[in-house]
Amino acid sequence: MTSQPSADGVTEQSFTLGEIPGVLFTPRDATGPRPLILMGHGGGQHKRAPGILAGAHRFAAEGGFAVAAIDAPNHGDRPKDEQFIQFAGDMRARMAAGEHPAELVAAMHDLLAGQTVDDWQAVVTAVQELDHVGEGPVGYWGVSMGCGVGVPLLAADSRIRAAVLGLLGVHGLAGTAARVTVPVRFLLQWDDTRVSRDQALALFDALGSKDKTLHANPGDHGGIPPHETDDALRFFARHLG
């Protein structure tokens, strides 16, 4: 791991676990165990995408959390395999021809989800061995593709106790979502041109969690307002301590 302190009191530690490149964000000079938040990036993004960096720094600086972000398979610093390249090219062509992206996006997420779940589980195990993280409660934050791979992760790993999800429809996820039982905050952009409102509401409805809340805001796919990070901080503090 290589460490780099930042101006806002957060230390960034770049790491590679096997073939998984990632970043761990912690309060500067952190000692002792603390809750861990996993942040899953969107499609075509990476572990240091602007939204990931902004959220991770706030969760670490203001909430005292440890935060981990990794490059999903075929993203960021990871190699692109031929199957993914062909799939992505076909998806772009079909979307350019006017085909609605929902089913195509769901197929892409399904292609990535299996390996991503394994990657996150390995990262949680490794990171929690660090003295300044420890085996505390774990949360997950991921929207769009981060939601598409996050729902299977939540269904598979009981260490994750709360999640912020959203910006995604139910295509291909209804059965898996029913196995998610942790508290969930679900984000929906009311004017989303990539995800239909009905499909997003159907995914929220499919989640098996008894404690789940829908937050709908005006605007398109990437327009989540900053106050949702404030609310996510309170949400994770309430459920992770």
C-alpha atoms as one frame of an Amber mdcrd trajectory, in Angstrom:
protein
   0.000   0.000   0.000   1.137   3.557  -0.724  -0.207   6.437   1.378  -0.941
  10.036   0.483  -2.497  12.550   2.938  -4.911  15.170   1.602  -5.784  18.692
   2.665  -9.130  17.720   4.226  -7.645  15.356   6.794  -8.126  12.147   4.819
  -5.370   9.654   3.999  -5.606   7.807   0.690  -3.862   4.433   0.516  -3.608
   2.881  -2.951  -3.445  -0.900  -2.934  -3.461  -3.920  -5.221  -4.971  -7.177
  -3.968  -4.116  -9.854  -6.505  -5.366  -8.228  -9.713  -7.733  -5.821  -7.924
  -6.601  -2.160  -7.818  -8.220  -0.059  -5.105  -8.014   2.872  -2.728  -8.628
   2.954   1.020  -9.692   6.308   2.512  -9.366   6.858   6.275  -9.231   9.847
   8.623  -5.644  11.053   8.962  -3.750   9.295  11.764  -6.682   6.925  12.278
  -6.155   4.289  14.951  -8.399   1.514  16.163 -11.328  -0.166  14.405 -14.088
   1.720  12.587 -16.994   0.941  10.248 -16.110   0.342   6.595 -18.063   1.684
   3.603 -17.611   0.138   0.157 -18.203   2.470  -2.814 -19.083   0.953  -6.188
 -18.571   3.196  -9.228 -20.802   3.567 -12.280 -20.347   2.092 -15.742 -17.345
   3.423 -17.621 -15.963   4.986 -14.429 -13.290   3.891 -11.953 -12.210   3.975
  -8.312 -11.186   7.653  -8.466 -14.165   8.995 -10.407 -15.162  12.468  -9.142
 -18.323  11.255  -7.426 -16.483   8.419  -5.686 -13.694  10.713  -4.467 -16.111
  13.352  -3.190 -18.261  10.853  -1.313 -15.321   8.886   0.088 -13.627  12.001
   1.453 -16.808  13.174   3.152 -17.537   9.751   4.651 -13.981   9.561   6.019
 -13.500  13.194   7.095 -16.960  13.865   8.542 -18.145  10.393   9.510 -14.857
   8.861  10.629 -15.460   5.842   8.402 -12.937   3.827   6.451 -13.945   3.789
   2.777 -12.802   1.369   0.074 -13.201   1.817  -3.678 -12.003  -0.610  -6.351
 -11.976  -0.768 -10.140 -14.678  -3.141 -11.318 -13.611  -5.789 -13.842 -12.845
  -4.253 -17.264 -12.767  -0.741 -15.773 -10.118   1.703 -14.647  -6.657   0.180
 -14.374  -7.863  -3.348 -15.030  -7.316  -5.067 -18.416 -10.232  -5.278 -20.845
 -11.049  -8.776 -22.064 -12.253  -9.473 -25.578 -15.730 -10.579 -24.529 -16.308
  -7.303 -22.681 -14.983  -5.192 -25.563 -17.298  -6.927 -28.020 -20.261  -6.665
 -25.655 -19.664  -2.952 -25.004 -19.323  -2.197 -28.710 -22.539  -4.066 -29.504
 -24.358  -2.253 -26.713 -23.259   1.183 -27.981 -24.345   0.304 -31.519 -27.763
  -0.919 -30.435 -28.332   2.140 -28.249 -27.302   4.418 -31.145 -29.913   2.627
 -33.253 -32.583   3.639 -30.761 -32.899   0.500 -28.649 -33.789   1.244 -25.029
 -30.729   0.597 -22.878 -32.401  -1.041 -19.864 -32.109  -4.679 -20.946 -28.661
  -4.088 -22.463 -27.407  -2.504 -19.248 -28.845  -5.374 -17.202 -26.985  -7.876
 -19.373 -23.750  -5.921 -18.914 -24.157  -5.866 -15.141 -24.882  -9.587 -15.120
 -21.647 -10.146 -17.058 -19.657  -8.266 -14.396 -21.509  -9.139 -11.203 -20.083
 -12.579 -10.440 -16.448 -11.504 -10.450 -17.216  -8.178  -8.769 -18.919  -9.906
  -5.837 -15.877 -12.147  -5.368 -13.565  -9.120  -5.609 -15.455  -7.139  -2.974
 -15.583 -10.071  -0.587 -11.821 -10.541  -0.876 -11.209  -6.821  -0.351 -13.399
  -6.668   2.765 -11.538  -9.620   4.273  -8.126  -8.097   3.517  -8.922  -4.518
   4.543 -10.467  -5.581   7.838  -7.135  -7.129   8.828  -5.690  -3.607   9.076
  -5.514  -2.197  12.611  -7.123   1.123  11.625 -10.114  -0.629  10.011 -10.775
  -3.824  11.961 -13.772  -6.138  11.796 -16.472  -3.538  12.328 -19.794  -3.232
  10.487 -19.762  -2.735   6.717 -21.932  -0.533   4.494 -22.264  -0.261   0.720
 -22.865   2.764  -1.531 -23.428   2.240  -5.253 -25.717   3.709  -7.913 -26.244
   2.857 -11.594 -23.735   0.036 -12.318 -22.697   0.281  -8.666 -26.258  -0.742
  -7.840 -26.325  -3.443 -10.514 -23.359  -5.256  -8.966 -24.204  -4.134  -5.426
 -27.545  -5.930  -5.190 -25.927  -9.364  -5.780 -23.203  -8.452  -3.282 -25.737
  -7.554  -0.602 -27.590 -10.804  -1.232 -24.352 -12.801  -0.904 -22.462 -11.196
   2.003 -23.981 -10.925   5.477 -21.179  -8.642   6.656 -22.857  -5.697   4.877
 -25.450  -4.165   7.189 -26.786  -1.134   5.280 -26.702   0.229   1.731 -27.390
   3.257  -0.427 -28.499   2.126  -3.903 -30.353   3.538  -6.891 -30.397   4.895
 -10.452 -31.259   1.468 -11.832 -34.269  -0.553 -12.935 -35.451  -4.007 -11.987
 -34.369  -5.810 -15.198 -32.668  -9.070 -14.223 -32.554  -8.225 -10.503 -36.002
  -8.989  -9.059 -35.127 -12.384  -7.589 -31.779 -11.254  -6.195 -33.249  -8.048
  -4.782 -35.792 -10.096  -2.831 -32.884 -11.623  -0.879 -31.628  -8.200   0.242
 -32.831  -7.631   3.805 -30.559  -4.888   5.189 -31.713  -1.256   5.555 -31.599
   0.508   2.169 -31.742   4.136   1.054 -32.776   4.117  -2.632 -32.069   7.107
  -4.895 -34.196   7.877  -7.945 -33.813  10.729 -10.437 -37.351  11.641 -11.507
 -36.346  12.723 -15.044 -33.808   9.936 -15.689 -33.448   9.338 -19.434 -31.506
   6.081 -18.960 -33.685   4.363 -16.365 -37.464   4.472 -16.619 -39.271   5.627
 -13.514 -41.503   2.551 -13.467 -38.540   0.184 -13.611 -36.683   2.031 -10.831
 -39.774   1.960  -8.625 -40.135  -1.759  -9.377 -36.572  -2.405  -8.179 -37.254
  -0.506  -4.972 -40.415  -2.546  -4.493 -38.529  -5.816  -5.167 -36.002  -5.248
  -2.381 -36.745  -7.582   0.507 -35.718  -5.036   3.149 -38.346  -4.073   5.693
 -36.405  -0.872   6.394 -36.143   0.884   3.030 -36.689   4.494   1.990 -37.083
   6.020  -1.467 -35.521   9.429  -2.173 -36.685  10.933  -5.479 -35.149  14.135
  -6.846 -35.753  16.044 -10.093 -33.105  15.781 -12.787 -31.402  13.312 -15.111
 -29.293  10.227 -14.417 -26.140  11.886 -13.101 -27.802  14.724 -11.228 -27.999
  13.437  -7.647 -28.084  16.581  -5.479 -25.298  17.143  -2.915 -27.686  16.973
   0.045 -28.080  13.238  -0.600 -24.493  12.794   0.636 -25.466  14.595   3.847
 -28.338  12.170   4.245 -26.135   9.165   3.419 -23.752  10.222   6.202 -26.606
  10.235   8.699 -27.957   6.951   7.331 -24.633   5.137   7.702 -23.957   6.670
  11.117 -27.343   5.410  12.293 -26.923   1.868  11.010 -23.149   1.328  11.306
 -22.392   3.406  14.390
